[in-house]
PDB file of C-alpha atoms and ligand atoms in Angstrom:
ATOM      1  CA  MET A   1       0.000   0.000   0.000  1.00  0.00           C
ATOM      2  CA  SER A   2       1.419   3.422  -0.937  1.00  0.00           C
ATOM      3  CA  MET A   3       1.588   6.427   1.385  1.00  0.00           C
ATOM      4  CA  HIS A   4      -1.118   8.071  -0.664  1.00  0.00           C
ATOM      5  CA  GLU A   5      -3.563   5.229  -0.086  1.00  0.00           C
ATOM      6  CA  THR A   6      -2.916   5.057   3.638  1.00  0.00           C
ATOM      7  CA  ASP A   7      -3.248   8.821   4.029  1.00  0.00           C
ATOM      8  CA  ARG A   8      -6.500   9.323   2.271  1.00  0.00           C
ATOM      9  CA  PRO A   9      -8.979   6.571   1.466  1.00  0.00           C
ATOM     10  CA  MET A  10     -10.501   6.739  -2.001  1.00  0.00           C
ATOM     11  CA  LEU A  11     -14.140   6.578  -3.026  1.00  0.00           C
ATOM     12  CA  PHE A  12     -15.746   4.022  -5.324  1.00  0.00           C
ATOM     13  CA  ASP A  13     -18.880   4.767  -7.364  1.00  0.00           C
ATOM     14  CA  SER A  14     -20.918   1.548  -7.386  1.00  0.00           C
ATOM     15  CA  HIS A  15     -23.493   2.793  -9.936  1.00  0.00           C
ATOM     16  CA  SER A  16     -23.013   5.291 -12.763  1.00  0.00           C
ATOM     17  CA  HIS A  17     -24.140   5.923 -16.337  1.00  0.00           C
ATOM     18  CA  TYR A  18     -21.197   7.629 -18.044  1.00  0.00           C
ATOM     19  CA  ASP A  19     -22.531   6.381 -21.376  1.00  0.00           C
ATOM     20  CA  ASP A  20     -25.302   8.999 -21.049  1.00  0.00           C
ATOM     21  CA  GLU A  21     -25.354  11.811 -23.601  1.00  0.00           C
ATOM     22  CA  ALA A  22     -25.097  14.274 -20.693  1.00  0.00           C
ATOM     23  CA  PHE A  23     -21.370  13.372 -20.698  1.00  0.00           C
ATOM     24  CA  ASP A  24     -20.801  13.685 -24.463  1.00  0.00           C
ATOM     25  CA  GLU A  25     -18.995  17.016 -24.110  1.00  0.00           C
ATOM     26  CA  ASP A  26     -16.383  16.057 -21.533  1.00  0.00           C
ATOM     27  CA  ARG A  27     -16.624  12.296 -20.874  1.00  0.00           C
ATOM     28  CA  ASP A  28     -12.977  11.504 -21.564  1.00  0.00           C
ATOM     29  CA  ALA A  29     -11.547  14.374 -19.509  1.00  0.00           C
ATOM     30  CA  LEU A  30     -13.972  13.718 -16.653  1.00  0.00           C
ATOM     31  CA  LEU A  31     -13.284   9.975 -16.468  1.00  0.00           C
ATOM     32  CA  LYS A  32      -9.529  10.531 -16.664  1.00  0.00           C
ATOM     33  CA  SER A  33      -9.734  13.108 -13.848  1.00  0.00           C
ATOM     34  CA  LEU A  34     -11.477  10.808 -11.358  1.00  0.00           C
ATOM     35  CA  PRO A  35      -8.441   9.084  -9.755  1.00  0.00           C
ATOM     36  CA  GLU A  36      -6.668  12.394  -9.075  1.00  0.00           C
ATOM     37  CA  ASN A  37      -9.890  13.589  -7.441  1.00  0.00           C
ATOM     38  CA  GLY A  38     -10.106  10.722  -4.981  1.00  0.00           C
ATOM     39  CA  ILE A  39     -12.326   8.372  -6.997  1.00  0.00           C
ATOM     40  CA  GLU A  40     -10.640   4.995  -7.266  1.00  0.00           C
ATOM     41  CA  GLY A  41     -13.120   3.390  -9.641  1.00  0.00           C
ATOM     42  CA  VAL A  42     -16.630   3.367 -11.053  1.00  0.00           C
ATOM     43  CA  VAL A  43     -19.062   0.726 -12.226  1.00  0.00           C
ATOM     44  CA  ASN A  44     -20.894   1.812 -15.361  1.00  0.00           C
ATOM     45  CA  VAL A  45     -24.303   0.176 -15.393  1.00  0.00           C
ATOM     46  CA  GLY A  46     -26.053  -0.955 -18.558  1.00  0.00           C
ATOM     47  CA  SER A  47     -29.772  -0.362 -18.962  1.00  0.00           C
ATOM     48  CA  SER A  48     -30.495  -1.277 -22.611  1.00  0.00           C
ATOM     49  CA  LEU A  49     -28.758  -3.198 -25.400  1.00  0.00           C
ATOM     50  CA  GLU A  50     -27.316   0.098 -26.656  1.00  0.00           C
ATOM     51  CA  THR A  51     -25.987   1.222 -23.258  1.00  0.00           C
ATOM     52  CA  VAL A  52     -24.541  -2.245 -22.576  1.00  0.00           C
ATOM     53  CA  LYS A  53     -22.481  -1.835 -25.762  1.00  0.00           C
ATOM     54  CA  LYS A  54     -21.349   1.603 -24.597  1.00  0.00           C
ATOM     55  CA  THR A  55     -20.557   0.220 -21.142  1.00  0.00           C
ATOM     56  CA  ILE A  56     -18.304  -2.420 -22.704  1.00  0.00           C
ATOM     57  CA  ALA A  57     -16.491   0.267 -24.729  1.00  0.00           C
ATOM     58  CA  LEU A  58     -15.920   2.339 -21.571  1.00  0.00           C
ATOM     59  CA  MET A  59     -14.583  -0.561 -19.532  1.00  0.00           C
ATOM     60  CA  ASP A  60     -12.250  -1.453 -22.414  1.00  0.00           C
ATOM     61  CA  GLU A  61     -10.939   2.101 -22.609  1.00  0.00           C
ATOM     62  CA  TYR A  62     -10.439   3.044 -18.930  1.00  0.00           C
ATOM     63  CA  ASP A  63      -8.606   0.942 -16.344  1.00  0.00           C
ATOM     64  CA  HIS A  64     -10.765   2.226 -13.481  1.00  0.00           C
ATOM     65  CA  VAL A  65     -14.135   1.666 -15.198  1.00  0.00           C
ATOM     66  CA  TYR A  66     -15.948  -1.642 -14.649  1.00  0.00           C
ATOM     67  CA  GLY A  67     -19.251  -2.675 -16.169  1.00  0.00           C
ATOM     68  CA  ALA A  68     -22.625  -4.164 -15.326  1.00  0.00           C
ATOM     69  CA  ILE A  69     -24.532  -6.049 -18.005  1.00  0.00           C
ATOM     70  CA  GLY A  70     -28.333  -5.957 -17.948  1.00  0.00           C
ATOM     71  CA  ILE A  71     -31.606  -4.510 -19.176  1.00  0.00           C
ATOM     72  CA  HIS A  72     -33.565  -1.999 -17.051  1.00  0.00           C
ATOM     73  CA  PRO A  73     -37.225  -2.987 -16.530  1.00  0.00           C
ATOM     74  CA  ASN A  74     -38.535  -0.083 -18.617  1.00  0.00           C
ATOM     75  CA  GLU A  75     -36.310  -1.191 -21.536  1.00  0.00           C
ATOM     76  CA  THR A  76     -37.487  -4.821 -21.655  1.00  0.00           C
ATOM     77  CA  GLY A  77     -40.235  -4.208 -24.253  1.00  0.00           C
ATOM     78  CA  GLY A  78     -38.479  -5.598 -27.336  1.00  0.00           C
ATOM     79  CA  LEU A  79     -36.282  -8.106 -25.570  1.00  0.00           C
ATOM     80  CA  THR A  80     -35.876 -11.649 -26.936  1.00  0.00           C
ATOM     81  CA  GLU A  81     -34.158 -14.823 -25.787  1.00  0.00           C
ATOM     82  CA  SER A  82     -31.401 -14.271 -28.362  1.00  0.00           C
ATOM     83  CA  HIS A  83     -30.668 -10.889 -26.737  1.00  0.00           C
ATOM     84  CA  ILE A  84     -30.285 -12.711 -23.419  1.00  0.00           C
ATOM     85  CA  GLN A  85     -27.869 -15.141 -25.045  1.00  0.00           C
ATOM     86  CA  TRP A  86     -25.805 -12.170 -26.277  1.00  0.00           C
ATOM     87  CA  LEU A  87     -25.897 -10.519 -22.832  1.00  0.00           C
ATOM     88  CA  GLN A  88     -24.794 -13.748 -21.222  1.00  0.00           C
ATOM     89  CA  VAL A  89     -21.696 -13.860 -23.444  1.00  0.00           C
ATOM     90  CA  GLN A  90     -20.841 -10.259 -22.432  1.00  0.00           C
ATOM     91  CA  CYS A  91     -21.084 -11.294 -18.767  1.00  0.00           C
ATOM     92  CA  GLY A  92     -17.957 -13.376 -19.373  1.00  0.00           C
ATOM     93  CA  LEU A  93     -15.823 -10.300 -20.138  1.00  0.00           C
ATOM     94  CA  PRO A  94     -13.092  -9.864 -17.514  1.00  0.00           C
ATOM     95  CA  LYS A  95     -14.318  -6.444 -16.325  1.00  0.00           C
ATOM     96  CA  ALA A  96     -18.025  -7.351 -16.270  1.00  0.00           C
ATOM     97  CA  VAL A  97     -18.694  -7.387 -12.527  1.00  0.00           C
ATOM     98  CA  ALA A  98     -22.495  -7.625 -12.213  1.00  0.00           C
ATOM     99  CA  VAL A  99     -25.811  -8.296 -13.917  1.00  0.00           C
ATOM    100  CA  GLY A 100     -27.806  -5.074 -13.902  1.00  0.00           C
ATOM    101  CA  GLU A 101     -29.606  -3.010 -13.702  1.00  0.00           C
ATOM    102  CA  ILE A 102     -32.576  -5.335 -13.616  1.00  0.00           C
ATOM    103  CA  GLY A 103     -35.851  -5.286 -11.705  1.00  0.00           C
ATOM    104  CA  LEU A 104     -39.303  -3.744 -11.719  1.00  0.00           C
ATOM    105  CA  ASP A 105     -40.442  -0.145 -12.232  1.00  0.00           C
ATOM    106  CA  TYR A 106     -44.137   0.513 -11.627  1.00  0.00           C
ATOM    107  CA  TYR A 107     -43.593   4.281 -11.497  1.00  0.00           C
ATOM    108  CA  TRP A 108     -43.120   4.497 -15.267  1.00  0.00           C
ATOM    109  CA  ASP A 109     -45.077   1.214 -15.472  1.00  0.00           C
ATOM    110  CA  THR A 110     -44.017   0.264 -18.991  1.00  0.00           C
ATOM    111  CA  PRO A 111     -43.961  -2.249 -20.603  1.00  0.00           C
ATOM    112  CA  GLU A 112     -46.837  -4.056 -18.894  1.00  0.00           C
ATOM    113  CA  ARG A 113     -45.968  -5.706 -15.596  1.00  0.00           C
ATOM    114  CA  PRO A 114     -45.976  -9.349 -16.791  1.00  0.00           C
ATOM    115  CA  VAL A 115     -43.347  -8.414 -19.400  1.00  0.00           C
ATOM    116  CA  GLN A 116     -41.159  -6.679 -16.805  1.00  0.00           C
ATOM    117  CA  LYS A 117     -41.488  -9.704 -14.518  1.00  0.00           C
ATOM    118  CA  LYS A 118     -40.649 -12.184 -17.262  1.00  0.00           C
ATOM    119  CA  TRP A 119     -37.336 -10.473 -18.088  1.00  0.00           C
ATOM    120  CA  PHE A 120     -36.501  -9.783 -14.457  1.00  0.00           C
ATOM    121  CA  GLU A 121     -36.874 -13.500 -13.803  1.00  0.00           C
ATOM    122  CA  ARG A 122     -34.848 -14.404 -16.883  1.00  0.00           C
ATOM    123  CA  GLN A 123     -32.013 -12.047 -15.944  1.00  0.00           C
ATOM    124  CA  LEU A 124     -31.956 -13.303 -12.339  1.00  0.00           C
ATOM    125  CA  GLN A 125     -31.526 -16.772 -13.813  1.00  0.00           C
ATOM    126  CA  MET A 126     -28.752 -15.457 -16.078  1.00  0.00           C
ATOM    127  CA  ALA A 127     -26.960 -13.988 -13.046  1.00  0.00           C
ATOM    128  CA  LYS A 128     -26.999 -17.403 -11.414  1.00  0.00           C
ATOM    129  CA  GLU A 129     -25.754 -19.063 -14.614  1.00  0.00           C
ATOM    130  CA  VAL A 130     -22.796 -16.683 -14.905  1.00  0.00           C
ATOM    131  CA  ASP A 131     -22.400 -16.364 -11.119  1.00  0.00           C
ATOM    132  CA  LEU A 132     -22.346 -12.568 -10.974  1.00  0.00           C
ATOM    133  CA  PRO A 133     -23.952 -10.322  -8.323  1.00  0.00           C
ATOM    134  CA  VAL A 134     -27.137  -8.480  -9.284  1.00  0.00           C
ATOM    135  CA  ILE A 135     -27.900  -4.752  -9.342  1.00  0.00           C
ATOM    136  CA  ILE A 136     -31.595  -4.383  -8.570  1.00  0.00           C
ATOM    137  CA  HIS A 137     -33.684  -1.426  -9.703  1.00  0.00           C
ATOM    138  CA  SER A 138     -37.026  -1.309  -7.869  1.00  0.00           C
ATOM    139  CA  ARG A 139     -39.333   1.686  -7.974  1.00  0.00           C
ATOM    140  CA  ASP A 140     -42.890   1.675  -6.609  1.00  0.00           C
ATOM    141  CA  ALA A 141     -42.719  -2.119  -6.849  1.00  0.00           C
ATOM    142  CA  ALA A 142     -41.760  -3.120  -3.307  1.00  0.00           C
ATOM    143  CA  ALA A 143     -43.928  -6.219  -2.841  1.00  0.00           C
ATOM    144  CA  ASP A 144     -43.374  -7.807  -6.259  1.00  0.00           C
ATOM    145  CA  THR A 145     -39.616  -7.174  -6.171  1.00  0.00           C
ATOM    146  CA  LEU A 146     -39.278  -8.755  -2.740  1.00  0.00           C
ATOM    147  CA  ASP A 147     -41.475 -11.733  -3.691  1.00  0.00           C
ATOM    148  CA  MET A 148     -39.436 -12.396  -6.827  1.00  0.00           C
ATOM    149  CA  MET A 149     -36.095 -11.945  -5.089  1.00  0.00           C
ATOM    150  CA  LYS A 150     -37.125 -14.369  -2.356  1.00  0.00           C
ATOM    151  CA  ALA A 151     -38.502 -16.959  -4.763  1.00  0.00           C
ATOM    152  CA  LEU A 152     -35.916 -16.735  -7.545  1.00  0.00           C
ATOM    153  CA  HIS A 153     -32.622 -15.484  -6.125  1.00  0.00           C
ATOM    154  CA  GLY A 154     -32.552 -15.247  -2.347  1.00  0.00           C
ATOM    155  CA  GLY A 155     -29.224 -13.436  -2.440  1.00  0.00           C
ATOM    156  CA  GLU A 156     -27.580 -16.481  -4.038  1.00  0.00           C
ATOM    157  CA  THR A 157     -25.022 -14.561  -6.127  1.00  0.00           C
ATOM    158  CA  GLY A 158     -24.964 -11.457  -3.919  1.00  0.00           C
ATOM    159  CA  GLY A 159     -26.009  -8.018  -5.079  1.00  0.00           C
ATOM    160  CA  VAL A 160     -27.207  -4.546  -4.272  1.00  0.00           C
ATOM    161  CA  ILE A 161     -30.578  -2.816  -4.100  1.00  0.00           C
ATOM    162  CA  HIS A 162     -29.576   0.322  -5.941  1.00  0.00           C
ATOM    163  CA  CYS A 163     -30.940   3.768  -5.056  1.00  0.00           C
ATOM    164  CA  PHE A 164     -32.741   2.218  -2.106  1.00  0.00           C
ATOM    165  CA  SER A 165     -36.104   3.983  -1.756  1.00  0.00           C
ATOM    166  CA  TYR A 166     -38.073   1.834   0.686  1.00  0.00           C
ATOM    167  CA  GLY A 167     -38.225   1.739   4.487  1.00  0.00           C
ATOM    168  CA  LYS A 168     -36.446  -0.110   7.262  1.00  0.00           C
ATOM    169  CA  GLU A 169     -38.657  -3.219   7.050  1.00  0.00           C
ATOM    170  CA  LEU A 170     -37.718  -3.784   3.410  1.00  0.00           C
ATOM    171  CA  ALA A 171     -34.078  -2.990   4.155  1.00  0.00           C
ATOM    172  CA  ARG A 172     -34.073  -5.706   6.807  1.00  0.00           C
ATOM    173  CA  GLU A 173     -35.460  -8.258   4.299  1.00  0.00           C
ATOM    174  CA  TYR A 174     -32.689  -7.520   1.800  1.00  0.00           C
ATOM    175  CA  LEU A 175     -29.958  -7.342   4.446  1.00  0.00           C
ATOM    176  CA  ASN A 176     -31.124 -10.766   5.633  1.00  0.00           C
ATOM    177  CA  MET A 177     -30.546 -12.033   2.075  1.00  0.00           C
ATOM    178  CA  GLY A 178     -26.959 -10.772   2.332  1.00  0.00           C
ATOM    179  CA  LEU A 179     -27.501  -7.927  -0.125  1.00  0.00           C
ATOM    180  CA  TYR A 180     -26.058  -4.413   0.007  1.00  0.00           C
ATOM    181  CA  ILE A 181     -27.978  -1.131   0.144  1.00  0.00           C
ATOM    182  CA  GLY A 182     -27.012   1.458  -2.499  1.00  0.00           C
ATOM    183  CA  VAL A 183     -27.106   5.036  -1.197  1.00  0.00           C
ATOM    184  CA  GLY A 184     -26.688   8.127  -3.363  1.00  0.00           C
ATOM    185  CA  GLY A 185     -27.514  11.815  -3.574  1.00  0.00           C
ATOM    186  CA  VAL A 186     -31.079  11.407  -2.318  1.00  0.00           C
ATOM    187  CA  VAL A 187     -29.765  10.895   1.233  1.00  0.00           C
ATOM    188  CA  THR A 188     -28.711  14.574   1.286  1.00  0.00           C
ATOM    189  CA  PHE A 189     -32.219  15.816   0.441  1.00  0.00           C
ATOM    190  CA  LYS A 190     -34.137  17.458   3.306  1.00  0.00           C
ATOM    191  CA  ASN A 191     -37.242  15.329   2.649  1.00  0.00           C
ATOM    192  CA  ALA A 192     -35.331  12.011   2.612  1.00  0.00           C
ATOM    193  CA  LYS A 193     -36.334  11.055   6.166  1.00  0.00           C
ATOM    194  CA  LYS A 194     -37.032   7.415   5.285  1.00  0.00           C
ATOM    195  CA  LEU A 195     -33.653   6.905   3.589  1.00  0.00           C
ATOM    196  CA  LYS A 196     -31.809   8.574   6.470  1.00  0.00           C
ATOM    197  CA  GLU A 197     -33.544   6.091   8.801  1.00  0.00           C
ATOM    198  CA  VAL A 198     -32.448   3.197   6.597  1.00  0.00           C
ATOM    199  CA  VAL A 199     -28.850   4.468   6.671  1.00  0.00           C
ATOM    200  CA  ALA A 200     -29.006   4.749  10.465  1.00  0.00           C
ATOM    201  CA  TYR A 201     -30.393   1.206  10.643  1.00  0.00           C
ATOM    202  CA  ALA A 202     -28.187  -0.639   8.130  1.00  0.00           C
ATOM    203  CA  PRO A 203     -24.815  -1.942   9.338  1.00  0.00           C
ATOM    204  CA  MET A 204     -21.950   0.149   7.971  1.00  0.00           C
ATOM    205  CA  ASP A 205     -20.455  -2.890   6.255  1.00  0.00           C
ATOM    206  CA  ARG A 206     -23.554  -3.279   4.039  1.00  0.00           C
ATOM    207  CA  ILE A 207     -23.782   0.204   2.552  1.00  0.00           C
ATOM    208  CA  VAL A 208     -22.263   1.143  -0.820  1.00  0.00           C
ATOM    209  CA  LEU A 209     -22.034   4.631  -2.321  1.00  0.00           C
ATOM    210  CA  GLU A 210     -23.462   5.392  -5.736  1.00  0.00           C
ATOM    211  CA  THR A 211     -24.256   8.378  -7.908  1.00  0.00           C
ATOM    212  CA  ASP A 212     -26.654   7.021 -10.562  1.00  0.00           C
ATOM    213  CA  CYS A 213     -25.099   9.905 -12.507  1.00  0.00           C
ATOM    214  CA  PRO A 214     -26.020  11.957 -14.493  1.00  0.00           C
ATOM    215  CA  TYR A 215     -29.117  11.829 -12.245  1.00  0.00           C
ATOM    216  CA  LEU A 216     -29.758  12.564  -8.553  1.00  0.00           C
ATOM    217  CA  ALA A 217     -26.957  15.000  -7.707  1.00  0.00           C
ATOM    218  CA  PRO A 218     -26.641  15.559  -3.957  1.00  0.00           C
ATOM    219  CA  VAL A 219     -27.101  18.872  -2.145  1.00  0.00           C
ATOM    220  CA  PRO A 220     -25.518  21.425  -2.737  1.00  0.00           C
ATOM    221  CA  ASN A 221     -25.563  20.476  -6.435  1.00  0.00           C
ATOM    222  CA  ARG A 222     -29.120  19.144  -6.528  1.00  0.00           C
ATOM    223  CA  GLY A 223     -30.677  19.538  -9.978  1.00  0.00           C
ATOM    224  CA  LYS A 224     -27.343  19.819 -11.767  1.00  0.00           C
ATOM    225  CA  ARG A 225     -25.626  17.076 -13.737  1.00  0.00           C
ATOM    226  CA  ASN A 226     -24.287  14.533 -11.287  1.00  0.00           C
ATOM    227  CA  SER A 227     -20.899  12.806 -11.419  1.00  0.00           C
ATOM    228  CA  SER A 228     -18.683  10.747  -9.121  1.00  0.00           C
ATOM    229  CA  LEU A 229     -17.000  14.007  -8.063  1.00  0.00           C
ATOM    230  CA  ASN A 230     -20.086  14.608  -5.883  1.00  0.00           C
ATOM    231  CA  LEU A 231     -19.634  11.391  -3.869  1.00  0.00           C
ATOM    232  CA  PRO A 232     -17.919  13.192  -0.940  1.00  0.00           C
ATOM    233  CA  TYR A 233     -21.245  14.937  -0.167  1.00  0.00           C
ATOM    234  CA  VAL A 234     -22.939  11.551   0.116  1.00  0.00           C
ATOM    235  CA  ALA A 235     -20.134  10.213   2.315  1.00  0.00           C
ATOM    236  CA  GLU A 236     -20.351  13.290   4.557  1.00  0.00           C
ATOM    237  CA  GLU A 237     -24.100  12.879   5.019  1.00  0.00           C
ATOM    238  CA  ILE A 238     -23.691   9.212   5.956  1.00  0.00           C
ATOM    239  CA  ALA A 239     -20.841  10.109   8.328  1.00  0.00           C
ATOM    240  CA  GLY A 240     -23.159  12.576  10.078  1.00  0.00           C
ATOM    241  CA  ILE A 241     -25.945   9.992  10.415  1.00  0.00           C
ATOM    242  CA  LYS A 242     -23.582   7.272  11.641  1.00  0.00           C
ATOM    243  CA  GLY A 243     -21.450   9.515  13.846  1.00  0.00           C
ATOM    244  CA  LEU A 244     -18.272   8.376  12.096  1.00  0.00           C
ATOM    245  CA  PRO A 245     -15.350  10.294  10.573  1.00  0.00           C
ATOM    246  CA  VAL A 246     -15.952  10.762   6.846  1.00  0.00           C
ATOM    247  CA  GLU A 247     -12.633   9.035   6.054  1.00  0.00           C
ATOM    248  CA  GLU A 248     -13.951   5.937   7.809  1.00  0.00           C
ATOM    249  CA  VAL A 249     -17.173   5.982   5.762  1.00  0.00           C
ATOM    250  CA  ILE A 250     -15.130   6.304   2.568  1.00  0.00           C
ATOM    251  CA  ARG A 251     -12.766   3.490   3.550  1.00  0.00           C
ATOM    252  CA  ILE A 252     -15.558   1.072   4.532  1.00  0.00           C
ATOM    253  CA  THR A 253     -17.870   1.788   1.588  1.00  0.00           C
ATOM    254  CA  THR A 254     -15.013   1.320  -0.885  1.00  0.00           C
ATOM    255  CA  GLU A 255     -14.177  -2.001   0.777  1.00  0.00           C
ATOM    256  CA  ASN A 256     -17.866  -2.935   0.580  1.00  0.00           C
ATOM    257  CA  THR A 257     -18.074  -2.104  -3.123  1.00  0.00           C
ATOM    258  CA  LYS A 258     -15.006  -4.228  -3.851  1.00  0.00           C
ATOM    259  CA  ALA A 259     -16.486  -7.107  -1.848  1.00  0.00           C
ATOM    260  CA  LEU A 260     -19.838  -6.755  -3.610  1.00  0.00           C
ATOM    261  CA  TYR A 261     -18.307  -6.859  -7.090  1.00  0.00           C
ATOM    262  CA  HIS A 262     -15.430  -9.229  -6.214  1.00  0.00           C
ATOM    263  CA  LEU A 263     -12.744  -6.665  -7.056  1.00  0.00           C
ATOM    264  CA  ARG A 264      -9.286  -6.884  -5.542  1.00  0.00           C
TER     265      ARG A 264
HETATM  266 NI1   NI M 301     -29.096   3.534 -12.728  1.00  0.00          NI
END
């Protein structure tokens, strides 16, 4: 371990979307600047066939970018079994660290729920076949997500409930499955009482930091384009809730992210 690493722990962004067009202007400069700004690595998360291809290009180009391979529930409309076969091959790439983001989204509620469920189930099965942890997206779909996770996965390959938006009871269910809780910019919002309670409740060794960038920038940059450079605000908020030094939150959450994705 170098002096630098012992002096100042580095952050890890467990969930980002640097493929997004919001980064077209400065993607290369921004990604290259992350390590010198205290960000050790990022996981770029696929959400459609197109963004999975872009994720693979990013993880090929940048040493500190890893990738997650999966189709977001709202993008499952045109999916076929041959697409799944293609995704499964991509899961074998050396820097593919998770299947995601997959799940259920009844906020946007499209395509129809049986279609979302079918491809959530299929991708959970794929995760077990390739033995990769899952990144779960669940919005306004608490009961169905939990039922399917219990019946079809049960934490078998590990994983994270990303952008956790439910209460303590649901957190306990997922923690009992051995899963991690993904916490991002929302925790800094004044009205995020429920998430602050979840952070207070969850053991420190089960929380990972995420941006979901370009979305969900924390206070004081709420509403602006988000990036991993904003992660210190998330770490500071968690440190305040937990009563820990921020360096300790950074050190533990980076360890957690590496454990979650099996990174050394
Ligand atoms: Ni996302």
